[in-house]
């Protein structure tokens, strides 16, 4: 890989172009994003997200950042935990995803304790040592410079607090890996084409999953960003992993 290029799915693109290409994907999928999540994961994403929130240790009164928060699934669960004395900041680089998220959470009656911020994970616009917890679900693999983003998350987290990264990972059972590969490469883009009229975006999403670091490589990257401790939990036999990283 040349230094000035990066992966966009299986393609190599100029590094400065990746964010715009990712933005185009999420602009295009925003309206059908929630329906597609349920269809593609057979609703398993709800369980994965509940597990991630459970690990976050977020409590009443906390200031929490849900980064790459999109349409707000995690923010919704976190808002219930922080209650009326805490605040959830739902941050995303993409205006369309934020709009869908804000409308959805308003429909759930969640108003008082959620703030919406358009921001890039690589350069978080918050003061240092501020958050009692940060979550990022299915977002990190879309970020151009993951190390820079993790370093930025480390900076804004309070000492003693933890970061929760929920992301697709590498299945641990070889047979499952084969079935999963054929499902993702053959069926998913077709479902994306039929339901969202956008096979291309779902082709990128599948490819980006394969390009994402496996469990151990992501743990190394998180530690390289400055975190003091990191463990992880495989869900659905490693199709998804939750990394939990502490700043001391
Ligand atoms: C697959 S969606 C996940 C949304 C939500 N967290 C969930 O789990 O349903 C990925 C989100 O990451 C956002 N994103 C991509 N690159 C980003 C960046 N550099 N900074 C912040 N958000 C980013 C996208 O706009 C999109 O909303």
Coordinates of N, CA and C in Angstrom, one line a residue, residues 13-201:
X13 N -7.7 4.0 -2.4 CA -8.1 5.3 -2.8 C -7.2 6.3 -2.2
X14 N -7.0 7.5 -2.8 CA -6.2 8.5 -2.1 C -6.8 8.8 -0.7
X15 N -5.9 8.9 0.3 CA -6.3 9.0 1.7 C -7.3 10.1 1.9
X16 N -7.1 11.3 1.2 CA -8.0 12.4 1.5 C -9.4 12.2 0.9
X17 N -9.5 11.2 0.0 CA -10.8 10.9 -0.6 C -11.7 10.0 0.2
X18 N -11.1 9.3 1.2 CA -11.9 8.2 1.8 C -13.2 8.8 2.6
X19 N -12.9 9.9 3.4 CA -14.0 10.4 4.2 C -15.2 10.8 3.3
X20 N -14.9 11.4 2.1 CA -16.0 11.8 1.2 C -16.8 10.6 0.7
X21 N -16.0 9.5 0.4 CA -16.6 8.3 -0.1 C -17.5 7.6 0.9
X22 N -17.0 7.6 2.2 CA -17.8 7.0 3.3 C -19.0 7.8 3.5
X23 N -18.9 9.2 3.4 CA -20.0 10.1 3.6 C -21.1 9.8 2.6
X24 N -20.6 9.5 1.3 CA -21.6 9.2 0.2 C -22.4 7.9 0.5
X25 N -21.7 6.9 1.1 CA -22.3 5.7 1.4 C -23.4 5.9 2.4
X26 N -23.1 6.6 3.5 CA -24.1 6.8 4.6 C -25.2 7.8 4.3
X27 N -24.9 8.7 3.4 CA -25.9 9.6 2.9 C -26.9 8.8 2.1
X28 N -26.4 7.8 1.4 CA -27.3 7.0 0.5 C -28.1 6.0 1.4
X29 N -27.5 5.4 2.4 CA -28.2 4.4 3.1 C -29.1 4.9 4.3
X30 N -28.9 6.2 4.7 CA -29.5 6.7 5.9 C -31.0 6.3 6.1
X31 N -31.8 6.6 5.0 CA -33.2 6.4 5.2 C -33.6 4.9 5.5
X32 N -32.9 4.0 4.9 CA -33.2 2.6 5.1 C -32.3 1.8 6.0
X33 N -31.4 2.6 6.7 CA -30.4 2.0 7.6 C -30.9 1.1 8.6
X34 N -32.0 1.5 9.4 CA -32.5 0.7 10.5 C -33.1 -0.6 10.0
X35 N -33.9 -0.5 8.9 CA -34.6 -1.7 8.4 C -33.5 -2.7 7.9
X36 N -32.5 -2.1 7.2 CA -31.4 -3.0 6.7 C -30.6 -3.7 7.8
X37 N -30.4 -3.0 8.9 CA -29.7 -3.6 10.0 C -30.5 -4.8 10.6
X38 N -31.8 -4.7 10.7 CA -32.6 -5.8 11.2 C -32.6 -6.9 10.2
X39 N -32.7 -6.6 8.9 CA -32.7 -7.7 7.9 C -31.4 -8.4 7.8
X40 N -30.3 -7.6 7.8 CA -29.0 -8.2 7.5 C -28.5 -9.1 8.7
X41 N -28.8 -8.6 9.9 CA -28.3 -9.3 11.1 C -29.4 -10.2 11.7
X42 N -30.5 -10.3 11.1 CA -31.6 -11.1 11.6 C -31.9 -10.6 13.0
X43 N -31.8 -9.3 13.2 CA -32.1 -8.5 14.4 C -31.0 -8.8 15.5
X44 N -30.0 -9.5 15.2 CA -29.0 -9.8 16.2 C -28.3 -8.5 16.7
X45 N -28.2 -7.5 15.8 CA -27.5 -6.2 16.2 C -28.1 -5.6 17.4
X46 N -29.4 -5.9 17.7 CA -30.0 -5.4 18.9 C -29.4 -6.0 20.2
X47 N -29.2 -7.3 20.1 CA -28.5 -8.0 21.2 C -27.1 -7.5 21.4
X48 N -26.4 -7.4 20.2 CA -25.0 -7.0 20.3 C -24.9 -5.6 21.0
X49 N -25.8 -4.7 20.6 CA -25.8 -3.4 21.1 C -26.1 -3.3 22.6
X50 N -27.1 -4.2 23.0 CA -27.4 -4.3 24.4 C -26.2 -4.7 25.3
X51 N -25.5 -5.7 24.7 CA -24.4 -6.3 25.4 C -23.3 -5.2 25.6
X52 N -23.1 -4.4 24.5 CA -22.1 -3.3 24.6 C -22.5 -2.3 25.6
X53 N -23.7 -1.9 25.6 CA -24.2 -0.9 26.6 C -24.0 -1.5 28.0
X54 N -24.3 -2.7 28.2 CA -24.2 -3.4 29.5 C -22.7 -3.3 30.0
X55 N -21.8 -3.4 29.1 CA -20.3 -3.4 29.5 C -19.8 -2.0 29.8
X56 N -20.6 -1.0 29.4 CA -20.1 0.4 29.4 C -20.0 1.0 30.8
X57 N -20.7 0.4 31.8 CA -20.6 0.9 33.1 C -21.2 2.3 33.3
X58 N -22.0 2.7 32.3 CA -22.6 4.1 32.3 C -23.7 4.1 33.4
X59 N -23.7 5.2 34.1 CA -24.7 5.3 35.2 C -25.4 6.7 35.2
X60 N -26.4 6.8 36.1 CA -27.1 8.1 36.2 C -26.1 9.2 36.5
X61 N -26.4 10.3 35.8 CA -25.6 11.5 35.9 C -24.3 11.6 35.1
X62 N -24.0 10.5 34.3 CA -22.8 10.5 33.5 C -22.9 11.4 32.3
X63 N -21.7 11.8 31.8 CA -21.6 12.5 30.5 C -21.0 11.4 29.6
X64 N -21.7 11.1 28.5 CA -21.3 10.0 27.7 C -21.3 10.4 26.2
X65 N -20.3 9.9 25.5 CA -20.2 10.2 24.1 C -20.5 8.9 23.3
X66 N -21.6 9.0 22.4 CA -21.8 7.9 21.5 C -21.3 8.3 20.1
X67 N -20.1 7.8 19.8 CA -19.4 8.3 18.6 C -19.8 7.5 17.4
X68 N -19.9 8.2 16.2 CA -20.4 7.5 15.0 C -21.8 6.9 15.3
X69 N -22.5 7.7 16.1 CA -23.8 7.2 16.7 C -24.9 7.0 15.7
X70 N -24.8 7.6 14.5 CA -25.8 7.3 13.4 C -27.2 7.5 13.8
X71 N -28.0 6.5 13.7 CA -29.4 6.7 13.9 C -29.8 6.4 15.4
X72 N -28.8 6.3 16.2 CA -29.1 6.5 17.7 C -29.5 5.3 18.5
X73 N -29.2 4.1 18.0 CA -29.6 2.9 18.8 C -28.9 2.9 20.2
X74 N -27.6 3.2 20.2 CA -26.9 3.1 21.4 C -27.2 4.3 22.3
X75 N -27.4 5.5 21.6 CA -27.7 6.7 22.4 C -29.0 6.5 23.1
X76 N -29.9 5.8 22.5 CA -31.2 5.6 23.1 C -31.1 4.8 24.4
X77 N -30.3 3.7 24.4 CA -30.1 2.9 25.6 C -29.3 3.6 26.6
X78 N -28.3 4.4 26.2 CA -27.4 5.2 27.1 C -28.2 6.3 27.8
X79 N -29.2 6.9 27.0 CA -30.0 8.0 27.6 C -30.8 7.5 28.8
X80 N -31.3 6.3 28.6 CA -32.1 5.7 29.8 C -31.2 5.5 31.0
X81 N -29.9 5.2 30.7 CA -29.0 4.9 31.9 C -28.6 6.2 32.5
X82 N -28.3 7.3 31.8 CA -27.7 8.5 32.4 C -28.9 9.3 33.1
X83 N -30.1 9.0 32.6 CA -31.3 9.7 33.3 C -31.3 11.2 33.0
X84 N -32.0 11.9 33.9 CA -32.2 13.3 33.6 C -31.1 14.2 34.1
X85 N -30.2 13.5 34.9 CA -29.1 14.3 35.4 C -27.8 14.1 34.6
X86 N -27.8 13.3 33.6 CA -26.7 13.1 32.7 C -27.0 13.5 31.3
X87 N -26.0 13.4 30.4 CA -26.1 13.8 29.0 C -25.4 12.8 28.1
X88 N -26.1 12.5 27.0 CA -25.5 11.7 26.0 C -25.2 12.6 24.8
X89 N -24.0 12.6 24.3 CA -23.6 13.3 23.1 C -23.6 12.3 21.9
X90 N -24.5 12.5 21.0 CA -24.5 11.6 19.8 C -23.8 12.4 18.7
X91 N -22.6 11.9 18.4 CA -21.7 12.5 17.4 C -21.6 11.7 16.2
X92 N -21.6 12.3 15.1 CA -21.5 11.6 13.8 C -21.0 12.6 12.8
X93 N -20.2 12.1 11.8 CA -19.7 13.0 10.8 C -20.7 13.3 9.7
X94 N -21.8 12.5 9.7 CA -22.8 12.5 8.6 C -24.1 13.2 9.0
X95 N -24.4 14.3 8.3 CA -25.6 15.0 8.6 C -26.9 14.2 8.5
X96 N -27.0 13.4 7.4 CA -28.2 12.7 7.1 C -28.4 11.6 8.2
X97 N -27.4 10.9 8.6 CA -27.5 9.9 9.7 C -28.0 10.6 11.0
X98 N -27.4 11.8 11.3 CA -27.8 12.5 12.5 C -29.2 12.9 12.4
X99 N -29.7 13.3 11.2 CA -31.1 13.8 11.1 C -32.0 12.6 11.4
X100 N -31.7 11.5 10.8 CA -32.6 10.3 11.0 C -32.6 9.9 12.5
X101 N -31.4 10.0 13.1 CA -31.2 9.7 14.5 C -32.1 10.6 15.4
X102 N -31.9 11.9 15.1 CA -32.6 12.9 15.9 C -34.2 12.7 15.8
X103 N -34.7 12.5 14.6 CA -36.1 12.3 14.4 C -36.6 11.1 15.2
X104 N -35.8 10.0 15.1 CA -36.2 8.8 15.7 C -36.2 8.9 17.2
X105 N -35.2 9.5 17.8 CA -35.1 9.7 19.3 C -36.2 10.6 19.8
X106 N -36.5 11.6 19.0 CA -37.6 12.5 19.3 C -38.9 11.7 19.4
X107 N -39.1 10.8 18.4 CA -40.3 10.0 18.4 C -40.4 9.1 19.7
X108 N -39.2 8.8 20.2 CA -39.2 8.0 21.4 C -39.4 8.9 22.7
X109 N -39.5 10.2 22.5 CA -39.7 11.1 23.6 C -38.4 11.4 24.3
X110 N -37.3 11.1 23.6 CA -36.0 11.4 24.3 C -35.5 12.8 23.8
X111 N -35.6 13.8 24.6 CA -35.3 15.1 24.2 C -34.2 15.8 25.1
X112 N -34.5 15.7 26.4 CA -33.8 16.5 27.4 C -32.3 16.2 27.5
X113 N -32.0 14.9 27.5 CA -30.6 14.5 27.9 C -29.8 14.0 26.7
X114 N -30.1 14.4 25.4 CA -29.3 14.1 24.3 C -28.9 15.3 23.5
X115 N -27.7 15.4 23.1 CA -27.2 16.5 22.3 C -26.6 15.9 21.0
X116 N -26.8 16.6 19.9 CA -26.4 16.1 18.6 C -25.2 16.9 18.0
X117 N -24.1 16.3 17.6 CA -23.0 17.0 17.2 C -22.4 16.4 15.9
X118 N -22.2 17.2 14.9 CA -21.6 16.7 13.7 C -20.1 16.8 13.9
X119 N -19.4 15.7 14.0 CA -17.9 15.7 14.3 C -17.2 14.5 13.7
X120 N -16.0 14.7 13.4 CA -15.1 13.7 12.9 C -14.4 13.0 14.1
X121 N -14.5 11.7 14.1 CA -13.9 10.9 15.2 C -12.4 11.2 15.4
X122 N -11.8 11.7 14.3 CA -10.3 11.9 14.3 C -9.9 13.2 15.0
X123 N -10.9 14.1 15.2 CA -10.6 15.4 15.8 C -11.8 15.8 16.6
X124 N -11.9 15.2 17.8 CA -13.2 15.4 18.6 C -13.2 16.8 19.2
X125 N -14.3 17.5 19.0 CA -14.4 18.9 19.5 C -14.8 19.0 21.0
X126 N -14.1 18.3 21.9 CA -14.5 18.3 23.3 C -13.2 18.6 24.1
X127 N -13.4 19.1 25.3 CA -12.3 19.3 26.2 C -11.7 17.9 26.7
X128 N -10.5 17.9 27.1 CA -9.8 16.7 27.6 C -10.5 16.2 28.9
X129 N -10.4 14.9 29.1 CA -10.8 14.3 30.4 C -12.2 14.6 30.8
X130 N -13.1 14.6 29.8 CA -14.5 15.0 30.0 C -15.5 13.9 30.2
X131 N -15.4 12.8 29.4 CA -16.5 11.8 29.4 C -16.3 10.7 30.4
X132 N -17.4 10.3 31.0 CA -17.4 9.1 31.9 C -17.4 7.8 31.1
X133 N -17.7 7.9 29.8 CA -17.7 6.7 28.9 C -17.8 7.1 27.5
X134 N -17.3 6.3 26.6 CA -17.4 6.5 25.1 C -17.8 5.2 24.5
X135 N -18.8 5.2 23.6 CA -19.1 4.0 22.8 C -18.9 4.4 21.3
X136 N -18.5 3.4 20.6 CA -18.5 3.6 19.1 C -18.9 2.2 18.5
X137 N -20.1 2.2 17.9 CA -20.6 0.9 17.4 C -20.6 0.9 15.8
X138 N -20.0 0.0 15.3 CA -19.9 -0.2 13.8 C -19.5 1.1 13.1
X139 N -18.7 1.8 13.8 CA -18.2 3.1 13.2 C -16.7 3.1 12.9
X140 N -15.9 2.5 13.8 CA -14.5 2.6 13.6 C -13.9 2.2 12.3
X141 N -14.5 1.1 11.7 CA -14.0 0.6 10.5 C -14.1 1.6 9.3
X142 N -15.0 2.6 9.5 CA -15.3 3.6 8.4 C -14.3 4.8 8.5
X143 N -13.6 4.8 9.6 CA -12.8 6.0 9.9 C -11.4 5.9 9.1
X144 N -11.0 6.9 8.5 CA -9.8 6.8 7.7 C -8.5 6.5 8.6
X145 N -8.3 7.3 9.6 CA -7.1 7.1 10.4 C -7.6 6.6 11.8
X146 N -7.6 5.3 12.0 CA -8.2 4.7 13.2 C -7.4 5.1 14.4
X147 N -6.0 5.1 14.3 CA -5.2 5.4 15.4 C -5.4 6.8 15.9
X148 N -5.5 7.7 14.9 CA -5.8 9.1 15.3 C -7.1 9.2 16.0
X149 N -8.1 8.5 15.5 CA -9.4 8.6 16.2 C -9.4 8.0 17.6
X150 N -8.7 6.9 17.8 CA -8.6 6.3 19.1 C -7.8 7.2 20.1
X151 N -6.8 7.9 19.5 CA -6.0 8.8 20.4 C -6.9 10.0 20.8
X152 N -7.8 10.4 19.9 CA -8.7 11.5 20.2 C -9.7 11.1 21.3
X153 N -10.2 9.8 21.2 CA -11.1 9.3 22.2 C -10.4 9.2 23.5
X154 N -9.2 8.8 23.5 CA -8.4 8.6 24.8 C -8.3 10.0 25.4
X155 N -8.1 11.0 24.6 CA -7.9 12.4 25.2 C -9.2 12.9 25.9
X156 N -10.3 12.6 25.3 CA -11.5 13.2 25.9 C -12.2 12.4 27.0
X157 N -11.6 11.2 27.2 CA -12.2 10.3 28.3 C -11.6 10.7 29.6
X158 N -12.4 10.6 30.7 CA -11.9 10.8 32.0 C -11.0 9.7 32.5
X159 N -9.9 10.0 33.3 CA -9.2 8.9 33.9 C -10.1 8.0 34.7
X160 N -9.9 6.6 34.5 CA -10.8 5.7 35.2 C -12.0 5.2 34.3
X161 N -12.2 5.9 33.2 CA -13.4 5.6 32.4 C -13.0 4.7 31.3
X162 N -14.0 4.1 30.6 CA -13.7 3.2 29.5 C -14.4 3.5 28.2
X163 N -13.7 3.0 27.2 CA -14.2 3.1 25.8 C -14.7 1.7 25.4
X164 N -15.9 1.7 24.8 CA -16.4 0.5 24.3 C -16.5 0.5 22.7
X165 N -15.8 -0.4 22.1 CA -15.8 -0.5 20.6 C -16.6 -1.7 20.2
X166 N -17.7 -1.5 19.6 CA -18.5 -2.7 19.0 C -18.2 -2.7 17.5
X167 N -17.7 -3.8 17.0 CA -17.4 -3.8 15.6 C -17.4 -5.2 15.0
X168 N -17.7 -5.3 13.7 CA -17.5 -6.6 13.1 C -16.1 -7.1 13.2
X169 N -15.9 -8.4 13.4 CA -14.5 -8.9 13.6 C -14.3 -10.2 12.8
X170 N -13.5 -11.1 13.3 CA -13.1 -12.3 12.6 C -13.7 -13.5 13.2
X171 N -14.7 -14.2 12.5 CA -15.3 -15.4 13.2 C -14.2 -16.4 13.6
X172 N -14.4 -17.0 14.7 CA -13.4 -17.9 15.3 C -13.6 -19.3 14.8
X173 N -14.7 -19.7 14.2 CA -14.9 -21.1 13.7 C -14.7 -21.1 12.2
X174 N -13.8 -21.9 11.7 CA -13.5 -21.9 10.2 C -14.8 -22.2 9.4
X175 N -15.6 -23.1 9.8 CA -16.8 -23.4 9.0 C -17.8 -22.2 9.0
X176 N -17.9 -21.6 10.1 CA -18.8 -20.4 10.2 C -18.2 -19.3 9.3
X177 N -16.9 -19.2 9.2 CA -16.3 -18.2 8.4 C -16.7 -18.3 6.9
X178 N -16.7 -19.6 6.5 CA -17.1 -19.9 5.1 C -18.5 -19.5 4.8
X179 N -19.4 -20.0 5.7 CA -20.8 -19.7 5.5 C -21.1 -18.2 5.5
X180 N -20.4 -17.5 6.5 CA -20.6 -16.1 6.7 C -20.0 -15.3 5.5
X181 N -18.9 -15.8 4.9 CA -18.3 -15.1 3.7 C -19.3 -15.2 2.5
X182 N -19.8 -16.4 2.4 CA -20.7 -16.6 1.2 C -22.0 -15.8 1.4
X183 N -22.5 -15.7 2.6 CA -23.7 -14.9 2.9 C -23.4 -13.4 2.6
X184 N -22.2 -13.0 3.2 CA -22.0 -11.5 3.0 C -21.7 -11.1 1.6
X185 N -20.9 -11.9 0.9 CA -20.5 -11.5 -0.4 C -21.6 -11.7 -1.5
X186 N -22.4 -12.7 -1.3 CA -23.4 -13.0 -2.3 C -24.8 -12.5 -2.0
X187 N -25.2 -12.6 -0.7 CA -26.6 -12.3 -0.4 C -26.7 -10.8 0.0
X188 N -25.8 -10.3 0.8 CA -26.0 -9.0 1.4 C -26.1 -7.9 0.3
X189 N -25.2 -7.8 -0.7 CA -25.4 -6.7 -1.7 C -26.7 -6.9 -2.4
X190 N -27.1 -8.2 -2.6 CA -28.4 -8.4 -3.3 C -29.6 -7.8 -2.4
X191 N -29.5 -8.1 -1.1 CA -30.6 -7.5 -0.2 C -30.5 -6.0 -0.3
X192 N -29.3 -5.4 -0.2 CA -29.1 -4.0 -0.3 C -29.7 -3.4 -1.6
X193 N -29.5 -4.2 -2.7 CA -30.1 -3.7 -4.0 C -31.6 -3.7 -4.0
X194 N -32.2 -4.8 -3.4 CA -33.6 -5.0 -3.4 C -34.3 -4.0 -2.5
X195 N -33.8 -3.9 -1.2 CA -34.5 -3.2 -0.2 C -34.1 -1.7 -0.2
X196 N -32.9 -1.4 -0.4 CA -32.4 0.0 -0.3 C -32.1 0.5 -1.7
X197 N -32.2 -0.3 -2.7 CA -31.9 0.1 -4.1 C -30.5 0.6 -4.2
X198 N -29.6 -0.1 -3.5 CA -28.2 0.4 -3.4 C -27.2 -0.7 -3.1
X199 N -27.0 -1.6 -4.1 CA -26.1 -2.8 -3.9 C -24.7 -2.3 -3.6
X200 N -24.3 -1.2 -4.3 CA -22.9 -0.7 -4.2 C -22.5 -0.4 -2.8
X201 N -23.4 0.4 -2.1 CA -23.0 0.7 -0.7 C -22.9 -0.5 0.2

